[in-house]
mmCIF file of C-alpha atoms and ligand atoms in Angstrom:
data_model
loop_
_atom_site.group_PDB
_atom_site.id
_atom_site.type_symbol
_atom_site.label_atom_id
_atom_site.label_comp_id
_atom_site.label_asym_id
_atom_site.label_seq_id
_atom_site.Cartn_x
_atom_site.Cartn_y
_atom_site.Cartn_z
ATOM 1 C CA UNK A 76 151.455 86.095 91.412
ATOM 2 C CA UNK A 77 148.550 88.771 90.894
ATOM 3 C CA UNK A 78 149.892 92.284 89.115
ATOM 4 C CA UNK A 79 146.779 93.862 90.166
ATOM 5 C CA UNK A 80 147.127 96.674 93.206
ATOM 6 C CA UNK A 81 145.553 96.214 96.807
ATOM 7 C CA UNK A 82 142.596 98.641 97.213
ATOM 8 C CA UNK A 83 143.133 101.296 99.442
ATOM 9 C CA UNK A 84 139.911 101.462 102.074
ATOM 10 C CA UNK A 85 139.785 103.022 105.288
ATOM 11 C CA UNK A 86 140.545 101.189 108.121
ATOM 12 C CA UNK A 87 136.792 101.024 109.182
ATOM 13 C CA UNK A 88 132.833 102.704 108.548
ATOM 14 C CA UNK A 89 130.522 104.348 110.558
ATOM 15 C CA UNK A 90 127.383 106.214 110.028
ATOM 16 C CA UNK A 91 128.301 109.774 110.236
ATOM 17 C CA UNK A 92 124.908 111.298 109.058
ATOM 18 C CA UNK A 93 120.844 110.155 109.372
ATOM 19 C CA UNK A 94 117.483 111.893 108.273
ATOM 20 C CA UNK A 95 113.725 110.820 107.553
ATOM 21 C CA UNK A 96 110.652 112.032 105.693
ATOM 22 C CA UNK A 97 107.487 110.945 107.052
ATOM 23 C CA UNK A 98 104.608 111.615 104.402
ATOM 24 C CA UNK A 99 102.538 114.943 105.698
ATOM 25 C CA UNK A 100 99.104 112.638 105.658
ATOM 26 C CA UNK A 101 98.406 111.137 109.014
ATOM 27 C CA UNK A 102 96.299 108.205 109.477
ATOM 28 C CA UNK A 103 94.180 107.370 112.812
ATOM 29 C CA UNK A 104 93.122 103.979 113.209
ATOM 30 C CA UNK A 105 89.637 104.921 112.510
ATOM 31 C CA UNK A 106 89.978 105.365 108.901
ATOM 32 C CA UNK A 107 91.421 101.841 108.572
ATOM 33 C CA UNK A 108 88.053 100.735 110.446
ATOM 34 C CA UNK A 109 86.397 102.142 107.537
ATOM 35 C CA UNK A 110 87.166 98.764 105.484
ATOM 36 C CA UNK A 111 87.283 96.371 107.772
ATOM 37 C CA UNK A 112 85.575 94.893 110.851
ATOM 38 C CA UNK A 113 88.001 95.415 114.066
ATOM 39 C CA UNK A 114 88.059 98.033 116.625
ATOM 40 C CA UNK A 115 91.126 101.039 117.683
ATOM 41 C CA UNK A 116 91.279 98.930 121.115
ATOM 42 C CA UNK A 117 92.410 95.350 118.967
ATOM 43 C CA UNK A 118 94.931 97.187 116.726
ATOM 44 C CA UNK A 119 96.768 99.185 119.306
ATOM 45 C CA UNK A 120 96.404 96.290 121.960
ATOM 46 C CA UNK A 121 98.124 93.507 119.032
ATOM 47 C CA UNK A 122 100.379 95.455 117.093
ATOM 48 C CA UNK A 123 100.934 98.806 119.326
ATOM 49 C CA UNK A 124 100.133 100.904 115.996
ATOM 50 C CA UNK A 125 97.975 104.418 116.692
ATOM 51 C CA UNK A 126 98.848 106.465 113.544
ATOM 52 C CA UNK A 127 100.541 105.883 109.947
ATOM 53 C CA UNK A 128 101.660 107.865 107.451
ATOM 54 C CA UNK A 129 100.458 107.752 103.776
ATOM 55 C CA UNK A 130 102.026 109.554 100.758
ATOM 56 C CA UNK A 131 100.380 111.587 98.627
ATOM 57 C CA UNK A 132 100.635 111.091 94.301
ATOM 58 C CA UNK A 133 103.712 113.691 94.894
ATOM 59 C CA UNK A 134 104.952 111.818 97.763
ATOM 60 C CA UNK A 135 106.563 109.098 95.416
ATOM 61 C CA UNK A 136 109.560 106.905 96.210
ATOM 62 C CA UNK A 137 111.989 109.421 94.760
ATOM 63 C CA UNK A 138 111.031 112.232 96.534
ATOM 64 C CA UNK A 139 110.898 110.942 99.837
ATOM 65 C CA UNK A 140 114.123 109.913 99.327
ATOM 66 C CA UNK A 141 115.680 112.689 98.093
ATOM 67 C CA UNK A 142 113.950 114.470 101.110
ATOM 68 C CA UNK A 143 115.137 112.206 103.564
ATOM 69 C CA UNK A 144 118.922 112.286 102.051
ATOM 70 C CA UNK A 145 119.121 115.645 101.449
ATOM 71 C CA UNK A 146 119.039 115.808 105.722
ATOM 72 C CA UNK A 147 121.465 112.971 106.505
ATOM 73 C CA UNK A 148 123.993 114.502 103.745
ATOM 74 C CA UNK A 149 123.291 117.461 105.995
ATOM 75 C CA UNK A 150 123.863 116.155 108.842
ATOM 76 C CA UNK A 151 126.921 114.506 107.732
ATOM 77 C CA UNK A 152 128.675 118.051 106.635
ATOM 78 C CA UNK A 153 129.612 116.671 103.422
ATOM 79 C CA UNK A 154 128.676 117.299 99.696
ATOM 80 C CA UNK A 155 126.802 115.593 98.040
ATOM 81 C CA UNK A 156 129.813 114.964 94.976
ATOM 82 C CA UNK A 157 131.655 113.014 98.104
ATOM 83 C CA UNK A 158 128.968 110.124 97.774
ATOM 84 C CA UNK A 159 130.461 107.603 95.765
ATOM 85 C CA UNK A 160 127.923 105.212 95.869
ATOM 86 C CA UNK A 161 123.804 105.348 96.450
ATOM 87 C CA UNK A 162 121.729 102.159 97.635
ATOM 88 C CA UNK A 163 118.309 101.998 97.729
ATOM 89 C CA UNK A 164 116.298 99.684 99.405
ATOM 90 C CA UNK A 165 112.580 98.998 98.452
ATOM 91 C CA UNK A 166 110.038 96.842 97.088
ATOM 92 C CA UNK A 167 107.760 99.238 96.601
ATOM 93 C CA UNK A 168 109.290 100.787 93.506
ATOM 94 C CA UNK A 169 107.131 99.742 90.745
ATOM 95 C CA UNK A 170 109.303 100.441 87.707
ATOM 96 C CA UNK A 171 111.667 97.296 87.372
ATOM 97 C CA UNK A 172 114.197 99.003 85.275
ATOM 98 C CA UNK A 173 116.177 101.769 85.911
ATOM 99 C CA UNK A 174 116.500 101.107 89.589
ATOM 100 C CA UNK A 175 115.271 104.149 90.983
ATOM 101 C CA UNK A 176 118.732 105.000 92.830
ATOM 102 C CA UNK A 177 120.039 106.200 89.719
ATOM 103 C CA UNK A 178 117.365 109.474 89.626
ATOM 104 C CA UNK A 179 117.653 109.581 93.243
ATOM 105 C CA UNK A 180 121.837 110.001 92.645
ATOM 106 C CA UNK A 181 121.531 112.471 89.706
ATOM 107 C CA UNK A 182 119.084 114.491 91.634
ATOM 108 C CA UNK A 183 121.236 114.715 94.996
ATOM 109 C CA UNK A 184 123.689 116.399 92.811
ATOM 110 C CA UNK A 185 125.905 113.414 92.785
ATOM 111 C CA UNK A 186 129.199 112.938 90.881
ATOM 112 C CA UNK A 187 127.988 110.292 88.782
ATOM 113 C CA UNK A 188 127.745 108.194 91.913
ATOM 114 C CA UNK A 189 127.381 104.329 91.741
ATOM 115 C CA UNK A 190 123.844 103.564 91.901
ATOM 116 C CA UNK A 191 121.413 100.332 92.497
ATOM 117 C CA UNK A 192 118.389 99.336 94.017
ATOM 118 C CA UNK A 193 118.350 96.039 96.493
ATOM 119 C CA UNK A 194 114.975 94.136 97.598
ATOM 120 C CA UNK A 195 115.663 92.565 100.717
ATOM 121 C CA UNK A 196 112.099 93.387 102.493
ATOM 122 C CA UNK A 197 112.238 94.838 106.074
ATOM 123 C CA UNK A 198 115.777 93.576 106.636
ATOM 124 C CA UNK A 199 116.861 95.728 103.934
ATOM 125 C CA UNK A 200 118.610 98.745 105.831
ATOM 126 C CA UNK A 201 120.860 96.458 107.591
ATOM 127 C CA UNK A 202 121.817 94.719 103.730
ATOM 128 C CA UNK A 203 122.577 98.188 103.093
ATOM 129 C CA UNK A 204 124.588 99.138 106.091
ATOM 130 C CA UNK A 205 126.495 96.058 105.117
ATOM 131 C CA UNK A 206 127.109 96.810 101.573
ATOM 132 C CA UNK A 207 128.475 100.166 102.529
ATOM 133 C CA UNK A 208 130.554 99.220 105.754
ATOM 134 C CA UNK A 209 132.522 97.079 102.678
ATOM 135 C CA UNK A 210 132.434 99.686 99.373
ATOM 136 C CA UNK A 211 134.282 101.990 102.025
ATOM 137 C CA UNK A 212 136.613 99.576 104.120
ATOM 138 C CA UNK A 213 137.227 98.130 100.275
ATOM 139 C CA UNK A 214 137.802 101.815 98.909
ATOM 140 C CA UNK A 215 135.469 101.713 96.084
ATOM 141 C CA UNK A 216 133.563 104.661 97.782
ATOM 142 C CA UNK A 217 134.486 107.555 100.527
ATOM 143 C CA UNK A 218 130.837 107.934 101.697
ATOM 144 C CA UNK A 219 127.899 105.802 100.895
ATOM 145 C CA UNK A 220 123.874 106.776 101.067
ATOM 146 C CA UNK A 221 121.691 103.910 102.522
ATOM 147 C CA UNK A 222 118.343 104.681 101.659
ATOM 148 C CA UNK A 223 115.452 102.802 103.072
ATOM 149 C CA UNK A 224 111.965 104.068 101.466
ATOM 150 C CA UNK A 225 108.532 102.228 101.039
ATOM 151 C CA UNK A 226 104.997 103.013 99.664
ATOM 152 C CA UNK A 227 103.543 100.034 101.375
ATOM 153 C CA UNK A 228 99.997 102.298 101.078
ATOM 154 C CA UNK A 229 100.160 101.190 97.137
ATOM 155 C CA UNK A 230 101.038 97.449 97.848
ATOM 156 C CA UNK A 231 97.891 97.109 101.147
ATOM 157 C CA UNK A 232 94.852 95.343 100.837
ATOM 158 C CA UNK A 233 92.387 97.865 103.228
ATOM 159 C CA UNK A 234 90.168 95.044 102.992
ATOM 160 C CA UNK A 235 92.650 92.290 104.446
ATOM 161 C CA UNK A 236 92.057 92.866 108.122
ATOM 162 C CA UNK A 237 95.246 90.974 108.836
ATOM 163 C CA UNK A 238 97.513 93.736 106.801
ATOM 164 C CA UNK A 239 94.827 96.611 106.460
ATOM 165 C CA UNK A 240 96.238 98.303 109.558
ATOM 166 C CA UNK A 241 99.892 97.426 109.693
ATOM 167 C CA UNK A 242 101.708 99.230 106.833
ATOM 168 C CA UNK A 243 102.963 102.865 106.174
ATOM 169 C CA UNK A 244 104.923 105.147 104.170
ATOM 170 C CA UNK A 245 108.560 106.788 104.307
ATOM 171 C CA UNK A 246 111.734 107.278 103.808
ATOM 172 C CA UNK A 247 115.008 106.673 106.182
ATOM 173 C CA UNK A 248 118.466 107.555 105.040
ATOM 174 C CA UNK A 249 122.171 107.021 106.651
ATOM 175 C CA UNK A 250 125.618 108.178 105.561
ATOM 176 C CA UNK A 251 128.154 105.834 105.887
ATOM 177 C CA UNK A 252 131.398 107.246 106.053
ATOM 178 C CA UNK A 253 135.526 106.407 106.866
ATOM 179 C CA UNK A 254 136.453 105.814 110.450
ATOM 180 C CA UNK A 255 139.774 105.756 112.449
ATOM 181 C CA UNK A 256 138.084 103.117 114.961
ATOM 182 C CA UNK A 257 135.061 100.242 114.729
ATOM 183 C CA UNK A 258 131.508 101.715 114.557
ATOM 184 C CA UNK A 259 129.838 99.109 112.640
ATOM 185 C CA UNK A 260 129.923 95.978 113.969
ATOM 186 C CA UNK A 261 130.235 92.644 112.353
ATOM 187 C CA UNK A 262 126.731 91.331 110.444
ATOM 188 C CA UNK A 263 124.822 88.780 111.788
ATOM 189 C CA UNK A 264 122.483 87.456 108.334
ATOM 190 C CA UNK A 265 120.763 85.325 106.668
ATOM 191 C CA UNK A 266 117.762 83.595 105.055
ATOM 192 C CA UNK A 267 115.115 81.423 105.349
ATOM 193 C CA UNK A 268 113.688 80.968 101.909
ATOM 194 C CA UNK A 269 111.838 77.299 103.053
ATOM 195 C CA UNK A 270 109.374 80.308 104.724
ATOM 196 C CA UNK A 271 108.978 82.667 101.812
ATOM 197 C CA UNK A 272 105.723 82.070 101.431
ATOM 198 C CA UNK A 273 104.617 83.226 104.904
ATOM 199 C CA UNK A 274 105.209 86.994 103.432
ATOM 200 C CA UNK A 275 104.419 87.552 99.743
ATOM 201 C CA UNK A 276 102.910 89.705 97.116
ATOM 202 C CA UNK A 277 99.541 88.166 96.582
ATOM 203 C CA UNK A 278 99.937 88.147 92.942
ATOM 204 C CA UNK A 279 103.271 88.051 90.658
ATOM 205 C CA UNK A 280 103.350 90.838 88.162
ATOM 206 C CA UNK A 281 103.034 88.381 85.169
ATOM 207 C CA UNK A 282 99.649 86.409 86.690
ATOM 208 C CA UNK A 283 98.369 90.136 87.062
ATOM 209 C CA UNK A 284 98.921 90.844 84.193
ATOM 210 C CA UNK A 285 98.032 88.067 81.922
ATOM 211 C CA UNK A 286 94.801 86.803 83.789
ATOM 212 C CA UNK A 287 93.405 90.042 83.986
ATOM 213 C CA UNK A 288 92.816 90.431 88.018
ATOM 214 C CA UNK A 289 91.578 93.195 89.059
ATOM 215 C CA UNK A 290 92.370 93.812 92.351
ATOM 216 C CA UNK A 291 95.859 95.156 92.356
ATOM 217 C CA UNK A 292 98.656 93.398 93.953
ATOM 218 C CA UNK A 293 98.974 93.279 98.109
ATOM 219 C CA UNK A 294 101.549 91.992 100.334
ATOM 220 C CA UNK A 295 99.861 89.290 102.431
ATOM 221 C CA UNK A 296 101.121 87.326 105.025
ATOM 222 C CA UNK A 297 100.751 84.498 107.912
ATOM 223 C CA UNK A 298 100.834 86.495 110.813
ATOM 224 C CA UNK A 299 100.978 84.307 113.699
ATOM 225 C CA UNK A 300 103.616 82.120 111.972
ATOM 226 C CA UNK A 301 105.967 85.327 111.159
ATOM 227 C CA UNK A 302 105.280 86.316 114.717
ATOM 228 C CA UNK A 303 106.561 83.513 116.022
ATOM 229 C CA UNK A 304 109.613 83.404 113.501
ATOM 230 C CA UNK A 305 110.210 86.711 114.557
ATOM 231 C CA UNK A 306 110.212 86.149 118.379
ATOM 232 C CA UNK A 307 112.017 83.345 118.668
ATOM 233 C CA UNK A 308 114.387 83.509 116.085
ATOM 234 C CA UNK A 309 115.145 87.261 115.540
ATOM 235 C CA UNK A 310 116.523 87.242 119.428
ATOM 236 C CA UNK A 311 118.910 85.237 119.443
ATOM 237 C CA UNK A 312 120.140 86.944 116.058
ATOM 238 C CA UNK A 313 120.252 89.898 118.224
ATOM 239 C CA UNK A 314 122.192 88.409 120.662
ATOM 240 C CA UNK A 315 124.509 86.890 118.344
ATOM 241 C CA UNK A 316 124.860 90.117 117.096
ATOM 242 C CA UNK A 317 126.165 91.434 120.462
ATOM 243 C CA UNK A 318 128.632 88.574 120.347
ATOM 244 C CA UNK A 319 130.056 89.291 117.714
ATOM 245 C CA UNK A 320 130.608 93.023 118.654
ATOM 246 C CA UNK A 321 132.003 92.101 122.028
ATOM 247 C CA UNK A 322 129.231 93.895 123.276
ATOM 248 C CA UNK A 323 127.324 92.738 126.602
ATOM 249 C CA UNK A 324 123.739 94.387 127.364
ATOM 250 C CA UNK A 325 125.055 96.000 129.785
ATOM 251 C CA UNK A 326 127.248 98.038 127.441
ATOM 252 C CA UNK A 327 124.753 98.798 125.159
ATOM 253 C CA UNK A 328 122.557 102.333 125.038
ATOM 254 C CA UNK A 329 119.908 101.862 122.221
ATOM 255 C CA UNK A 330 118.094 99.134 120.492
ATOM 256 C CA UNK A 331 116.294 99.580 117.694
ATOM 257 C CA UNK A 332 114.638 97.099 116.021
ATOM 258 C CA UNK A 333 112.751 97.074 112.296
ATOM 259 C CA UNK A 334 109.025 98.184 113.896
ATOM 260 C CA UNK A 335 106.665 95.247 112.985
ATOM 261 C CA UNK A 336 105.049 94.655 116.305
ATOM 262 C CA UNK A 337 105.018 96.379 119.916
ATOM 263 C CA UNK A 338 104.856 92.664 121.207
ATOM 264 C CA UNK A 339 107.471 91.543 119.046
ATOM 265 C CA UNK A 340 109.752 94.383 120.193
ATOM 266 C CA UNK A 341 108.481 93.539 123.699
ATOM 267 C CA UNK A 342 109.663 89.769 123.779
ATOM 268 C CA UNK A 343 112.707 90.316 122.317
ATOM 269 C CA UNK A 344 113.660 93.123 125.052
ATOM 270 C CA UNK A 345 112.806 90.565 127.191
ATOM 271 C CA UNK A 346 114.460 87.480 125.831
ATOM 272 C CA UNK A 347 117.672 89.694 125.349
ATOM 273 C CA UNK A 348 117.449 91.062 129.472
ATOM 274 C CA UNK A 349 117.854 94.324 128.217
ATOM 275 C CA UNK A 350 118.242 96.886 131.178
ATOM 276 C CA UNK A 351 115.978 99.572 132.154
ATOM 277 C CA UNK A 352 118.880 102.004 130.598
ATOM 278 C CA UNK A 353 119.034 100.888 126.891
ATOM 279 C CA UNK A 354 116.315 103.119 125.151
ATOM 280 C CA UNK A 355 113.814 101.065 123.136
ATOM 281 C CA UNK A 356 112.879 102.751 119.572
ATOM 282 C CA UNK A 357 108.932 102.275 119.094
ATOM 283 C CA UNK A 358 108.437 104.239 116.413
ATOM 284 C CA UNK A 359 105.848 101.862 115.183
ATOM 285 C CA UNK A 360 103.355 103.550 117.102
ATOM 286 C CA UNK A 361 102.946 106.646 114.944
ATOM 287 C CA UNK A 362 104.635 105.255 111.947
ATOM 288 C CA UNK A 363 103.337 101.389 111.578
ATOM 289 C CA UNK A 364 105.414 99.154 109.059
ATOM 290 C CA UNK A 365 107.724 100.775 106.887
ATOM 291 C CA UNK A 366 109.792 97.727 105.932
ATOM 292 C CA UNK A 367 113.034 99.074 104.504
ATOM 293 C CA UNK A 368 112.577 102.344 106.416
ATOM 294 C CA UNK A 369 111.580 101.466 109.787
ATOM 295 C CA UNK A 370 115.025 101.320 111.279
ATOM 296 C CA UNK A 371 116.689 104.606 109.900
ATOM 297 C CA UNK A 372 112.935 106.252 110.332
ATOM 298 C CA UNK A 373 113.337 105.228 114.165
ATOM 299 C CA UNK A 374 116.788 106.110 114.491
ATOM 300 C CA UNK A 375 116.457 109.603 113.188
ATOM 301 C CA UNK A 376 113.588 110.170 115.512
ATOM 302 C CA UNK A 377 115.505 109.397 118.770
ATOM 303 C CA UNK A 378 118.313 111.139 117.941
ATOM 304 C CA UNK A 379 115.747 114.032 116.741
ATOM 305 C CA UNK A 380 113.800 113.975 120.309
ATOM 306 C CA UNK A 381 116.791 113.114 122.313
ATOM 307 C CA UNK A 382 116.379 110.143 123.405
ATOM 308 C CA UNK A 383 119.390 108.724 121.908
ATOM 309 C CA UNK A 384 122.642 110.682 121.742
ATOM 310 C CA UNK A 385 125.302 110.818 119.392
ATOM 311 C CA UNK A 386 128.179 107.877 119.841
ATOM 312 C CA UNK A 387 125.801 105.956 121.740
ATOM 313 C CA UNK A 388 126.133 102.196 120.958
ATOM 314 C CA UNK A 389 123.041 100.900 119.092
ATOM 315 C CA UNK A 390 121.827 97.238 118.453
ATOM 316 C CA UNK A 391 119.696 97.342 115.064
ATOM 317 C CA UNK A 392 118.202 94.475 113.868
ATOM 318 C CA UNK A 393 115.873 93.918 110.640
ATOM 319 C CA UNK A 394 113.497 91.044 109.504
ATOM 320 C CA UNK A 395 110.973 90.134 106.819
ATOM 321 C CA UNK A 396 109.808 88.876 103.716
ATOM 322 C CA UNK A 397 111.901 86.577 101.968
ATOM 323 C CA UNK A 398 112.384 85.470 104.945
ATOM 324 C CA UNK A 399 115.479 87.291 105.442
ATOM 325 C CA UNK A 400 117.339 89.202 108.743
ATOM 326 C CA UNK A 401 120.568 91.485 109.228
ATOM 327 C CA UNK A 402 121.638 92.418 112.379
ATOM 328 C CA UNK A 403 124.355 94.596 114.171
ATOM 329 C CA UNK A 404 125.565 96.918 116.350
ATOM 330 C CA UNK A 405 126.751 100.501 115.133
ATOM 331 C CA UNK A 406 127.972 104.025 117.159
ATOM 332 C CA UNK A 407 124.890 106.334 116.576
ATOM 333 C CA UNK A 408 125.939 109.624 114.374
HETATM 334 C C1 COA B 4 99.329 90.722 112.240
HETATM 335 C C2 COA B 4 99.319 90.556 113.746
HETATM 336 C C3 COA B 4 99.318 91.907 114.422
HETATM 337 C C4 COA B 4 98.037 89.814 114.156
HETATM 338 O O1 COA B 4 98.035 89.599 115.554
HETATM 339 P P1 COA B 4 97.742 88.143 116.140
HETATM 340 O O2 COA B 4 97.692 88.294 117.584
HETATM 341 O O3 COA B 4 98.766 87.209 115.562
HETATM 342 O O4 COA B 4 96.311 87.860 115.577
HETATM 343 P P2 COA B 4 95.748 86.479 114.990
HETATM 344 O O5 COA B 4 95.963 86.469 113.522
HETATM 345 O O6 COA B 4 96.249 85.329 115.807
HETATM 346 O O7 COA B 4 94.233 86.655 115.299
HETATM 347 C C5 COA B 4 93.726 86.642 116.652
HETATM 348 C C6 COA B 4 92.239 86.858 116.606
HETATM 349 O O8 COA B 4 91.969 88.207 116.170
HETATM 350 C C7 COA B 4 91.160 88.197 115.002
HETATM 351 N N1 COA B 4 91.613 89.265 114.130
HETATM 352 C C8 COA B 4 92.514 89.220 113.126
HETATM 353 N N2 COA B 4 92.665 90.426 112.587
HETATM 354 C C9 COA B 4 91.859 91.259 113.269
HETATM 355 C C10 COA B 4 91.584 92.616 113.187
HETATM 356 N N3 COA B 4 92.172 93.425 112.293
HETATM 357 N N4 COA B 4 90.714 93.145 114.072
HETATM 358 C C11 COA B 4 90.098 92.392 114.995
HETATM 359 N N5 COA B 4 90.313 91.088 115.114
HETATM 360 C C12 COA B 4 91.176 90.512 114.250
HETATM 361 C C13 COA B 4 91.345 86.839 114.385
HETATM 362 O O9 COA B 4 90.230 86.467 113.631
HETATM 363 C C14 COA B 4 91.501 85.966 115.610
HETATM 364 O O10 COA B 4 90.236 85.711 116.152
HETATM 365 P P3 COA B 4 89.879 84.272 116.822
HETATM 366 O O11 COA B 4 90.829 84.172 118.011
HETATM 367 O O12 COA B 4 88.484 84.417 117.190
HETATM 368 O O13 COA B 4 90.187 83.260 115.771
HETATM 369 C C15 COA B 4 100.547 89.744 114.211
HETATM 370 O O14 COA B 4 100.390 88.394 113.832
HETATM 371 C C16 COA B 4 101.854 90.230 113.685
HETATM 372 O O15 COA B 4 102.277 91.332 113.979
HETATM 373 N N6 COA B 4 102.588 89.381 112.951
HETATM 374 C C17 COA B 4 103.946 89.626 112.543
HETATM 375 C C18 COA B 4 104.090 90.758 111.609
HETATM 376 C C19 COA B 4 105.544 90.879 111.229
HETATM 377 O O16 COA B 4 106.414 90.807 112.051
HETATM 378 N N7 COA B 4 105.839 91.017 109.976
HETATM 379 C C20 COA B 4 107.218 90.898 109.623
HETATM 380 C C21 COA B 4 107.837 91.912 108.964
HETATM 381 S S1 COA B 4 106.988 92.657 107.635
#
């Protein structure tokens, strides 16, 4: 017979708090046609991007993030020493050790919060959501900060006219809190690591740096094959996702998925019979790929313009490199 104490969790999570920093630098198509041969028409006609965002030196990792928290603790009404744990999500962090949560934690003012960074590419918020949903419901920590922040500008190839175009920079963050009643729905994930090589860095850090390349590391990936991955496969994660919510379409007010493709987003609106009444996040247009950010970048922007409402039911669902997915449905903050 165990002598050690249950742990006392809250019944259940929800997010109870969301902000975003989008980098001040805004990037029209045209500059990406500087470095490569394609037109406006092509890249807004196959990936529905117009505009990106790219940091500046200051803009790093840390501060976005901080920037982006400092809102959704905001927007949560709580202090900051109520976090008791802070979970980063990146791969675009380029200093393997400390994990950059722990700065991010001290400078949030922070009581000594529980800190780590997870890679988990573009399906990275949702790993974070889930991570949280279970420090709380465990009772390891009252509130958690999901951060999801990239500087894909550092890790794309402008000469790669199948990435040149696709990739931006940001930072989305979410408060998870207690809650009397479910808000977080049960996690539909996984991953495919047979198809790890259809996203990748182009070189590891150790070839780089012991053959002496000099052009720096990219991500580069199949496109048509991840596209096709991502169509057919990501809906019916979606939709098991619903299932296991108990929620129909019908029920359902927002879906926002990680912003890798207008088409992609399209099809899967389609596969999933969506109704004309669930609002569709396409954030992508103005803010491309931000991996790890997309979904918490998209969600504080339809909550920001409206278009989504507080305790509206939301279906988020991420996917990516690795390859790896995370989907569920949550009550919007
Ligand atoms: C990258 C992506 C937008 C490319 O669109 P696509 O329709 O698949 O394009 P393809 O690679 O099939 O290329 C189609 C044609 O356009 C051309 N092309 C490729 N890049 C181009 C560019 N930047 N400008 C103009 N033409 C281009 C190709 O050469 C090809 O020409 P061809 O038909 O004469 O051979 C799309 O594949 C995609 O979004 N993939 C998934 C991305 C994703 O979900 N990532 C996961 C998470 S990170």
């Amino acid at each position: 017979m165990s002598k050690i104490k249950p742990s006392k969790g809250a019944p259940y999570a929800r997010i109870v708090g969301v902000g975003g920093y989008r980098p001040t630098r805004v990037v029209p198509n045209e500059v990406i046609l500087e470095k490569i041969d394609s037109s406006d028409e092509w890249i807004r006609s196959r990936s529905g991007i117009e505009t990106r965002h790219w940091a500046s030196p200051e803009e790093t990792v840390a501060a976005m993030s901080i920037e982006a928290s400092g809102k959704a603790i905001a927007d949560a009404g709580i202090d900051a020493r109520q976090i008791g744990a802070v979970v980063v999500s990146t791969v675009s962090h380029f200093s393997q050790t400390p994990a950059i949560a722990t700065e991010i934690a001290d400078k949030l003012g922070t009581d000594k919060a529980a800190a780590f960074d997870i890679s988990a590419g573009c399906a990275g918020f949702g790993y974070g959501l889930t991570l949280a949903k279970g420090m709380i419901v465990e009772g390891s920590a009252e509130y958690v900060l999901v951060i999801g922040v990239e500087r894909l500008s550092d890790l794309t190839d402008l000469e790669d006219r199948a990435t040149a175009f696709l990739f931006g920079d940001g930072a989305g963050a979410v408060v998870v809190g207690p809650s009397r009643e479910p808000a977080i729905g049960p996690t539909v994930w996984g991953s495919e690591g047979d198809k790890a090589e259809t996203i990748k860095q182009t070189v590891p850090w150790d070839t780089y740096a012991a053959e002496g390349h000099t052009k720096f590391p990219a991500i580069t990936q199949e496109g048509q094959a991840v596209f096709r991955w991502a169509v057919f496969e990501m809906a019916k994660v979606a939709q098991q996702a619903l299932d296991a919510a108990g929620i129909t379409p019908d029920e359902l007010d927002v879906f926002i998925p990680h912003q890798a493709n207008v088409r992609i987003i399209d099809s899967m609106v389609k596969t999933l019979k969506l109704p004309e009444h669930v609002t569709v996040a396409r954030d992508i247009r103005t803010t491309g790929n931000t991996s790890a950010a997309s979904i918490p970048l998209a969600m504080e922007r339809l909550l920001a313009t409206g278009e989504a409402k507080s305790g509206d039911t939301a279906l988020v669902i991420g996917f990516g490199a690795g390859l790896v997915y995370a989907a569920t449905v949550v009550t919007l903050p």
